[in-house]
PDB file of C-alpha atoms in Angstrom:
ATOM      1  CA  ASP A  29       9.356  -6.293 -11.711  1.00 95.00           C
ATOM      2  CA  ILE A  30       7.852  -2.981 -12.802  1.00 97.00           C
ATOM      3  CA  GLN A  31       9.927  -0.091 -11.477  1.00 98.00           C
ATOM      4  CA  MET A  32       8.213   3.115 -10.392  1.00 98.00           C
ATOM      5  CA  THR A  33      10.483   6.170 -10.448  1.00 98.00           C
ATOM      6  CA  GLN A  34       8.926   8.947  -8.417  1.00 98.00           C
ATOM      7  CA  SER A  35      10.002  12.584  -8.409  1.00 96.00           C
ATOM      8  CA  PRO A  36      10.786  14.833  -6.744  1.00 97.00           C
ATOM      9  CA  ALA A  37      11.868  13.209  -3.493  1.00 98.00           C
ATOM     10  CA  SER A  38      10.786  16.312  -1.630  1.00 97.00           C
ATOM     11  CA  LEU A  39       9.289  19.698  -2.298  1.00 97.00           C
ATOM     12  CA  SER A  40       8.267  22.776  -0.412  1.00 97.00           C
ATOM     13  CA  ALA A  41       5.324  24.936  -1.393  1.00 97.00           C
ATOM     14  CA  SER A  42       3.124  27.665   0.012  1.00 97.00           C
ATOM     15  CA  LEU A  43      -0.528  27.614   0.931  1.00 97.00           C
ATOM     16  CA  GLY A  44      -2.719  28.085  -2.112  1.00 97.00           C
ATOM     17  CA  GLU A  45      -0.073  26.963  -4.584  1.00 97.00           C
ATOM     18  CA  THR A  46      -0.354  24.063  -7.038  1.00 98.00           C
ATOM     19  CA  VAL A  47       2.170  21.216  -6.989  1.00 98.00           C
ATOM     20  CA  THR A  48       2.760  18.223  -9.239  1.00 98.00           C
ATOM     21  CA  ILE A  49       4.327  14.890  -8.326  1.00 98.00           C
ATOM     22  CA  GLU A  50       5.305  12.410 -11.009  1.00 98.00           C
ATOM     23  CA  CYS A  51       5.844   8.698 -11.362  1.00 98.00           C
ATOM     24  CA  LEU A  52       7.450   7.021 -14.340  1.00 98.00           C
ATOM     25  CA  ALA A  53       6.684   3.359 -14.901  1.00 98.00           C
ATOM     26  CA  SER A  54       9.377   1.134 -16.428  1.00 98.00           C
ATOM     27  CA  GLU A  55       6.776  -0.372 -18.760  1.00 97.00           C
ATOM     28  CA  ASP A  56       3.182   0.117 -19.792  1.00 97.00           C
ATOM     29  CA  ILE A  57       0.865  -0.297 -16.791  1.00 96.00           C
ATOM     30  CA  TYR A  58      -2.306   0.568 -18.693  1.00 95.00           C
ATOM     31  CA  SER A  59      -3.486   3.293 -16.300  1.00 95.00           C
ATOM     32  CA  ASN A  60      -3.301   0.912 -13.329  1.00 95.00           C
ATOM     33  CA  LEU A  61      -1.782   3.513 -11.045  1.00 97.00           C
ATOM     34  CA  ALA A  62      -2.805   4.588  -7.560  1.00 97.00           C
ATOM     35  CA  TRP A  63      -1.729   7.507  -5.377  1.00 98.00           C
ATOM     36  CA  TYR A  64      -1.608   7.469  -1.585  1.00 98.00           C
ATOM     37  CA  GLN A  65      -1.126  10.116   1.074  1.00 98.00           C
ATOM     38  CA  GLN A  66       0.647   9.244   4.307  1.00 98.00           C
ATOM     39  CA  LYS A  67       0.948  11.521   7.316  1.00 97.00           C
ATOM     40  CA  PRO A  68       3.513  10.860  10.072  1.00 95.00           C
ATOM     41  CA  GLY A  69       2.558   7.959  12.289  1.00 95.00           C
ATOM     42  CA  LYS A  70      -0.466   7.098  10.147  1.00 97.00           C
ATOM     43  CA  SER A  71      -1.230   4.472   7.553  1.00 98.00           C
ATOM     44  CA  PRO A  72      -1.394   5.445   3.878  1.00 98.00           C
ATOM     45  CA  GLN A  73      -4.728   6.606   2.508  1.00 98.00           C
ATOM     46  CA  LEU A  74      -5.880   6.043  -1.058  1.00 97.00           C
ATOM     47  CA  LEU A  75      -6.356   9.264  -3.022  1.00 98.00           C
ATOM     48  CA  ILE A  76      -6.601   8.188  -6.653  1.00 97.00           C
ATOM     49  CA  TYR A  77      -6.864   4.880  -8.490  1.00 96.00           C
ATOM     50  CA  ASP A  78      -6.849   3.935 -12.165  1.00 95.00           C
ATOM     51  CA  ALA A  79      -4.610   6.956 -12.727  1.00 97.00           C
ATOM     52  CA  SER A  80      -7.357   9.565 -12.503  1.00 97.00           C
ATOM     53  CA  SER A  81     -10.341   8.282 -10.474  1.00 96.00           C
ATOM     54  CA  LEU A  82     -10.833  10.114  -7.209  1.00 97.00           C
ATOM     55  CA  GLN A  83     -11.460   7.898  -4.183  1.00 96.00           C
ATOM     56  CA  ASP A  84     -14.681   8.692  -2.299  1.00 95.00           C
ATOM     57  CA  GLY A  85     -14.234  11.478   0.230  1.00 96.00           C
ATOM     58  CA  VAL A  86     -11.016  12.839  -1.273  1.00 98.00           C
ATOM     59  CA  PRO A  87     -11.122  16.600  -1.973  1.00 97.00           C
ATOM     60  CA  SER A  88     -11.412  17.588  -5.618  1.00 97.00           C
ATOM     61  CA  ARG A  89      -8.206  19.629  -5.411  1.00 98.00           C
ATOM     62  CA  PHE A  90      -6.424  16.298  -5.896  1.00 98.00           C
ATOM     63  CA  SER A  91      -6.286  15.034  -9.473  1.00 98.00           C
ATOM     64  CA  GLY A  92      -4.379  12.454 -11.463  1.00 98.00           C
ATOM     65  CA  SER A  93      -3.341  12.280 -15.083  1.00 98.00           C
ATOM     66  CA  GLU A  94      -1.153  10.257 -17.409  1.00 97.00           C
ATOM     67  CA  SER A  95       0.922  10.596 -20.529  1.00 97.00           C
ATOM     68  CA  GLY A  96       2.295   7.318 -21.792  1.00 95.00           C
ATOM     69  CA  THR A  97       4.110   5.714 -18.875  1.00 97.00           C
ATOM     70  CA  GLN A  98       4.362   8.998 -16.975  1.00 98.00           C
ATOM     71  CA  TYR A  99       1.763   9.570 -14.277  1.00 98.00           C
ATOM     72  CA  SER A 100       1.127  12.767 -12.361  1.00 98.00           C
ATOM     73  CA  LEU A 101      -0.606  13.795  -9.160  1.00 98.00           C
ATOM     74  CA  GLU A 102      -1.619  17.444  -9.002  1.00 98.00           C
ATOM     75  CA  ILE A 103      -2.689  19.171  -5.827  1.00 98.00           C
ATOM     76  CA  ASN A 104      -4.381  22.519  -6.340  1.00 97.00           C
ATOM     77  CA  SER A 105      -4.878  25.257  -3.768  1.00 97.00           C
ATOM     78  CA  LEU A 106      -2.587  23.657  -1.202  1.00 98.00           C
ATOM     79  CA  GLN A 107      -3.987  23.443   2.306  1.00 97.00           C
ATOM     80  CA  SER A 108      -2.022  22.962   5.519  1.00 96.00           C
ATOM     81  CA  GLU A 109      -3.422  19.442   5.899  1.00 97.00           C
ATOM     82  CA  ASP A 110      -1.812  18.429   2.591  1.00 98.00           C
ATOM     83  CA  ALA A 111       1.624  18.277   4.237  1.00 98.00           C
ATOM     84  CA  ALA A 112       2.434  14.584   3.944  1.00 98.00           C
ATOM     85  CA  THR A 113       4.373  12.005   1.979  1.00 98.00           C
ATOM     86  CA  TYR A 114       2.818  10.816  -1.265  1.00 98.00           C
ATOM     87  CA  PHE A 115       3.395   7.435  -2.900  1.00 98.00           C
ATOM     88  CA  CYS A 116       2.426   6.033  -6.255  1.00 98.00           C
ATOM     89  CA  GLN A 117       1.729   2.322  -6.774  1.00 98.00           C
ATOM     90  CA  GLN A 118       1.268   0.291  -9.915  1.00 97.00           C
ATOM     91  CA  HIS A 119      -1.628  -2.146  -9.607  1.00 94.00           C
ATOM     92  CA  HIS A 120      -1.185  -3.692 -13.034  1.00 93.00           C
ATOM     93  CA  ASP A 121       0.900  -6.740 -12.269  1.00 92.00           C
ATOM     94  CA  TYR A 122       2.550  -8.711  -9.512  1.00 93.00           C
ATOM     95  CA  PRO A 123       4.636  -7.876  -7.637  1.00 96.00           C
ATOM     96  CA  TYR A 124       2.838  -4.620  -6.953  1.00 96.00           C
ATOM     97  CA  THR A 125       5.426  -1.877  -6.598  1.00 98.00           C
ATOM     98  CA  PHE A 126       5.510   1.594  -5.100  1.00 98.00           C
ATOM     99  CA  GLY A 127       7.404   4.741  -5.867  1.00 98.00           C
ATOM    100  CA  ALA A 128       9.948   5.879  -3.277  1.00 98.00           C
ATOM    101  CA  GLY A 129       7.714   8.701  -2.076  1.00 98.00           C
ATOM    102  CA  THR A 130       7.574  12.498  -2.214  1.00 98.00           C
ATOM    103  CA  LYS A 131       7.626  14.485   1.006  1.00 98.00           C
ATOM    104  CA  LEU A 132       5.574  17.646   0.669  1.00 98.00           C
ATOM    105  CA  GLU A 133       6.270  20.432   3.123  1.00 97.00           C
ATOM    106  CA  LEU A 134       4.276  23.614   3.476  1.00 96.00           C
ATOM    107  CA  LYS A 135       6.218  26.841   3.803  1.00 92.00           C
TER     108      LYS A 135
ATOM    109  CA  GLN J  22     -17.700   0.267   6.951  1.00 94.00           C
ATOM    110  CA  VAL J  23     -14.471  -1.582   6.274  1.00 97.00           C
ATOM    111  CA  THR J  24     -11.951  -1.721   9.096  1.00 98.00           C
ATOM    112  CA  LEU J  25      -8.774  -3.744   9.547  1.00 98.00           C
ATOM    113  CA  LYS J  26      -6.426  -4.169  12.484  1.00 98.00           C
ATOM    114  CA  GLU J  27      -3.091  -5.924  12.653  1.00 98.00           C
ATOM    115  CA  SER J  28      -1.679  -7.711  15.661  1.00 98.00           C
ATOM    116  CA  GLY J  29       1.662  -9.325  16.264  1.00 95.00           C
ATOM    117  CA  PRO J  30       4.521  -9.988  18.689  1.00 94.00           C
ATOM    118  CA  GLY J  31       6.134  -6.540  18.680  1.00 92.00           C
ATOM    119  CA  ILE J  32       9.639  -7.901  19.022  1.00 97.00           C
ATOM    120  CA  LEU J  33      11.246 -11.183  18.062  1.00 97.00           C
ATOM    121  CA  GLN J  34      14.696 -12.646  17.663  1.00 97.00           C
ATOM    122  CA  PRO J  35      16.596 -13.238  14.441  1.00 97.00           C
ATOM    123  CA  SER J  36      15.953 -16.567  12.711  1.00 97.00           C
ATOM    124  CA  HIS J  37      12.526 -16.867  14.345  1.00 98.00           C
ATOM    125  CA  THR J  38       9.185 -16.871  12.557  1.00 98.00           C
ATOM    126  CA  LEU J  39       7.036 -13.757  12.524  1.00 98.00           C
ATOM    127  CA  SER J  40       3.307 -14.398  12.784  1.00 98.00           C
ATOM    128  CA  LEU J  41       0.854 -11.580  12.153  1.00 98.00           C
ATOM    129  CA  THR J  42      -2.929 -11.490  12.264  1.00 98.00           C
ATOM    130  CA  CYS J  43      -5.239  -9.126  10.411  1.00 98.00           C
ATOM    131  CA  SER J  44      -8.711  -8.906  11.920  1.00 98.00           C
ATOM    132  CA  PHE J  45     -11.231  -7.164   9.718  1.00 98.00           C
ATOM    133  CA  SER J  46     -14.875  -6.222   9.435  1.00 98.00           C
ATOM    134  CA  GLY J  47     -17.144  -4.776   6.769  1.00 97.00           C
ATOM    135  CA  PHE J  48     -16.407  -7.424   4.171  1.00 97.00           C
ATOM    136  CA  SER J  49     -15.960 -11.166   3.910  1.00 96.00           C
ATOM    137  CA  LEU J  50     -13.041 -13.043   2.426  1.00 96.00           C
ATOM    138  CA  SER J  51     -15.533 -15.579   1.154  1.00 95.00           C
ATOM    139  CA  THR J  52     -17.173 -12.952  -1.089  1.00 95.00           C
ATOM    140  CA  TYR J  53     -16.222 -12.981  -4.751  1.00 95.00           C
ATOM    141  CA  GLY J  54     -13.510 -10.477  -5.576  1.00 93.00           C
ATOM    142  CA  MET J  55     -12.391  -9.650  -2.042  1.00 95.00           C
ATOM    143  CA  GLY J  56      -8.793  -9.792  -0.988  1.00 96.00           C
ATOM    144  CA  VAL J  57      -6.406  -8.859   1.810  1.00 97.00           C
ATOM    145  CA  SER J  58      -2.868  -7.744   1.164  1.00 97.00           C
ATOM    146  CA  TRP J  59       0.143  -7.274   3.401  1.00 98.00           C
ATOM    147  CA  ILE J  60       2.485  -4.322   2.971  1.00 98.00           C
ATOM    148  CA  ARG J  61       5.421  -3.281   5.136  1.00 98.00           C
ATOM    149  CA  GLN J  62       7.361  -0.083   5.702  1.00 98.00           C
ATOM    150  CA  PRO J  63      10.693   0.246   7.510  1.00 97.00           C
ATOM    151  CA  SER J  64      10.825   3.361   9.627  1.00 96.00           C
ATOM    152  CA  GLY J  65      11.289   6.452   7.476  1.00 94.00           C
ATOM    153  CA  LYS J  66      11.340   4.439   4.261  1.00 96.00           C
ATOM    154  CA  GLY J  67       9.061   3.348   1.452  1.00 97.00           C
ATOM    155  CA  LEU J  68       6.336   0.762   1.064  1.00 98.00           C
ATOM    156  CA  GLU J  69       6.854  -2.835   0.012  1.00 98.00           C
ATOM    157  CA  TRP J  70       4.017  -5.141  -1.022  1.00 97.00           C
ATOM    158  CA  LEU J  71       4.515  -8.572   0.514  1.00 98.00           C
ATOM    159  CA  ALA J  72       1.586 -10.817  -0.323  1.00 97.00           C
ATOM    160  CA  SER J  73      -2.112 -11.042  -1.134  1.00 96.00           C
ATOM    161  CA  ILE J  74      -4.773 -13.633  -0.427  1.00 97.00           C
ATOM    162  CA  TRP J  75      -8.067 -13.759  -2.307  1.00 96.00           C
ATOM    163  CA  TRP J  76     -11.601 -14.926  -1.680  1.00 96.00           C
ATOM    164  CA  ASN J  77     -10.957 -18.123  -3.657  1.00 95.00           C
ATOM    165  CA  GLY J  78      -7.881 -19.035  -1.618  1.00 95.00           C
ATOM    166  CA  ASN J  79      -5.359 -17.971  -4.246  1.00 95.00           C
ATOM    167  CA  THR J  80      -2.252 -16.371  -2.840  1.00 95.00           C
ATOM    168  CA  TYR J  81       0.536 -14.310  -4.379  1.00 94.00           C
ATOM    169  CA  ASN J  82       3.838 -13.515  -2.709  1.00 95.00           C
ATOM    170  CA  ASN J  83       6.566 -11.046  -3.493  1.00 96.00           C
ATOM    171  CA  PRO J  84       9.367 -13.128  -4.994  1.00 95.00           C
ATOM    172  CA  SER J  85      11.950 -10.803  -3.399  1.00 94.00           C
ATOM    173  CA  LEU J  86      11.270 -12.608  -0.137  1.00 94.00           C
ATOM    174  CA  LYS J  87      11.661 -15.934  -1.862  1.00 79.00           C
ATOM    175  CA  SER J  88       9.779 -18.683  -0.036  1.00 91.00           C
ATOM    176  CA  ARG J  89       9.773 -17.032   3.394  1.00 97.00           C
ATOM    177  CA  LEU J  90       6.163 -15.854   3.202  1.00 97.00           C
ATOM    178  CA  THR J  91       2.950 -17.723   3.890  1.00 97.00           C
ATOM    179  CA  VAL J  92      -0.472 -16.116   3.810  1.00 97.00           C
ATOM    180  CA  SER J  93      -3.664 -17.772   4.942  1.00 98.00           C
ATOM    181  CA  LYS J  94      -7.165 -16.894   6.067  1.00 97.00           C
ATOM    182  CA  ASP J  95      -9.897 -17.886   8.485  1.00 97.00           C
ATOM    183  CA  THR J  96     -13.074 -16.856   6.736  1.00 97.00           C
ATOM    184  CA  SER J  97     -15.339 -17.758   9.630  1.00 96.00           C
ATOM    185  CA  ASN J  98     -13.546 -15.378  11.978  1.00 97.00           C
ATOM    186  CA  ASN J  99     -12.779 -12.642   9.424  1.00 98.00           C
ATOM    187  CA  GLN J 100      -9.033 -12.958   9.801  1.00 98.00           C
ATOM    188  CA  ALA J 101      -6.023 -13.167   7.538  1.00 98.00           C
ATOM    189  CA  PHE J 102      -2.548 -14.238   8.543  1.00 98.00           C
ATOM    190  CA  LEU J 103       1.011 -13.642   7.458  1.00 98.00           C
ATOM    191  CA  LYS J 104       4.001 -15.725   8.442  1.00 98.00           C
ATOM    192  CA  VAL J 105       7.557 -14.687   7.683  1.00 98.00           C
ATOM    193  CA  THR J 106      10.206 -17.292   8.392  1.00 97.00           C
ATOM    194  CA  SER J 107      13.878 -16.796   9.245  1.00 97.00           C
ATOM    195  CA  VAL J 108      13.556 -13.114  10.101  1.00 97.00           C
ATOM    196  CA  ASP J 109      16.523 -10.829  10.435  1.00 97.00           C
ATOM    197  CA  THR J 110      17.008  -7.149  11.239  1.00 97.00           C
ATOM    198  CA  ALA J 111      16.038  -6.195   7.682  1.00 97.00           C
ATOM    199  CA  ASP J 112      12.499  -7.373   8.481  1.00 98.00           C
ATOM    200  CA  THR J 113      12.116  -4.670  11.130  1.00 98.00           C
ATOM    201  CA  ALA J 114       9.215  -2.561   9.903  1.00 98.00           C
ATOM    202  CA  THR J 115       5.618  -1.525  10.373  1.00 98.00           C
ATOM    203  CA  TYR J 116       3.414  -4.160   8.818  1.00 98.00           C
ATOM    204  CA  TYR J 117       0.042  -3.228   7.359  1.00 98.00           C
ATOM    205  CA  CYS J 118      -2.838  -5.277   6.091  1.00 98.00           C
ATOM    206  CA  ALA J 119      -5.131  -3.708   3.541  1.00 98.00           C
ATOM    207  CA  HIS J 120      -8.337  -4.489   1.690  1.00 97.00           C
ATOM    208  CA  THR J 121      -8.162  -4.952  -2.038  1.00 95.00           C
ATOM    209  CA  ARG J 122     -10.455  -6.102  -4.816  1.00 89.00           C
ATOM    210  CA  ALA J 123      -9.996  -8.356  -7.822  1.00 85.00           C
ATOM    211  CA  GLY J 124     -10.694  -7.500 -11.443  1.00 77.00           C
ATOM    212  CA  GLY J 125      -7.926  -4.987 -12.071  1.00 72.00           C
ATOM    213  CA  ALA J 126      -8.630  -3.016  -8.902  1.00 76.00           C
ATOM    214  CA  HIS J 127      -5.538  -4.195  -7.121  1.00 88.00           C
ATOM    215  CA  TYR J 128      -5.054  -1.039  -5.148  1.00 94.00           C
ATOM    216  CA  PHE J 129      -5.456  -0.771  -1.396  1.00 97.00           C
ATOM    217  CA  ASP J 130      -8.545   1.183  -0.455  1.00 95.00           C
ATOM    218  CA  TYR J 131      -8.653   0.478   3.273  1.00 97.00           C
ATOM    219  CA  TRP J 132      -5.640   0.023   5.533  1.00 98.00           C
ATOM    220  CA  GLY J 133      -5.124  -1.105   9.076  1.00 98.00           C
ATOM    221  CA  GLN J 134      -3.297   1.097  11.551  1.00 98.00           C
ATOM    222  CA  GLY J 135      -0.170  -1.021  11.231  1.00 98.00           C
ATOM    223  CA  VAL J 136       1.816  -3.039  13.740  1.00 98.00           C
ATOM    224  CA  MET J 137       5.447  -2.309  14.456  1.00 98.00           C
ATOM    225  CA  VAL J 138       7.740  -5.324  14.425  1.00 98.00           C
ATOM    226  CA  THR J 139      11.322  -5.209  15.667  1.00 98.00           C
ATOM    227  CA  VAL J 140      13.774  -8.002  15.011  1.00 98.00           C
ATOM    228  CA  SER J 141      16.515  -7.888  17.586  1.00 96.00           C
ATOM    229  CA  SER J 142      18.634 -10.245  19.659  1.00 93.00           C
TER     230      SER J 142
END
């Protein structure tokens, strides 16, 4: 199975700041990486797919990038509604696997 | 507009079989490239992909659950199903169904609200 190592497990940031969340794949996943946002009591919502493509309706302050097997989600100009848990997921091969999640808190 | 909604028993006893239904609209599981996947999440924990079923009837299961999973579909009624046999407390989780597409786009772009399942004697 492809392992997705996500970091950090949690972070705290202030409104207007920029934060970066990372996922390291255990092997090449050829940009087949998605990011999801999940708020308490809600189902996950797709933010980014194919490492850097923004899902329709997602604010442009969210962006994705890659460097080798390291994938990053950047959130610019943090808003209060960005407080959530974020997960990465490789969609390259079965079994699809997720990172453990990053809980983002707003100060 | 794609929508999905899961339904299930809520609570069941260990060793029993869990049966879940995903009722959806906005797409057809008889259309080329369409798929429905099942994902679960224990309370306060991460996400685990369980299985996917595709428009052509192909299914893929997570081998971590060995042969306990069965996915099926009723195209006429826009439903997909998941059965998990021999459940135990480790199967307690919120179960989601999600829409996915073939051709390398195996991410989950629409999710149901989830159904909470508790395994308890």
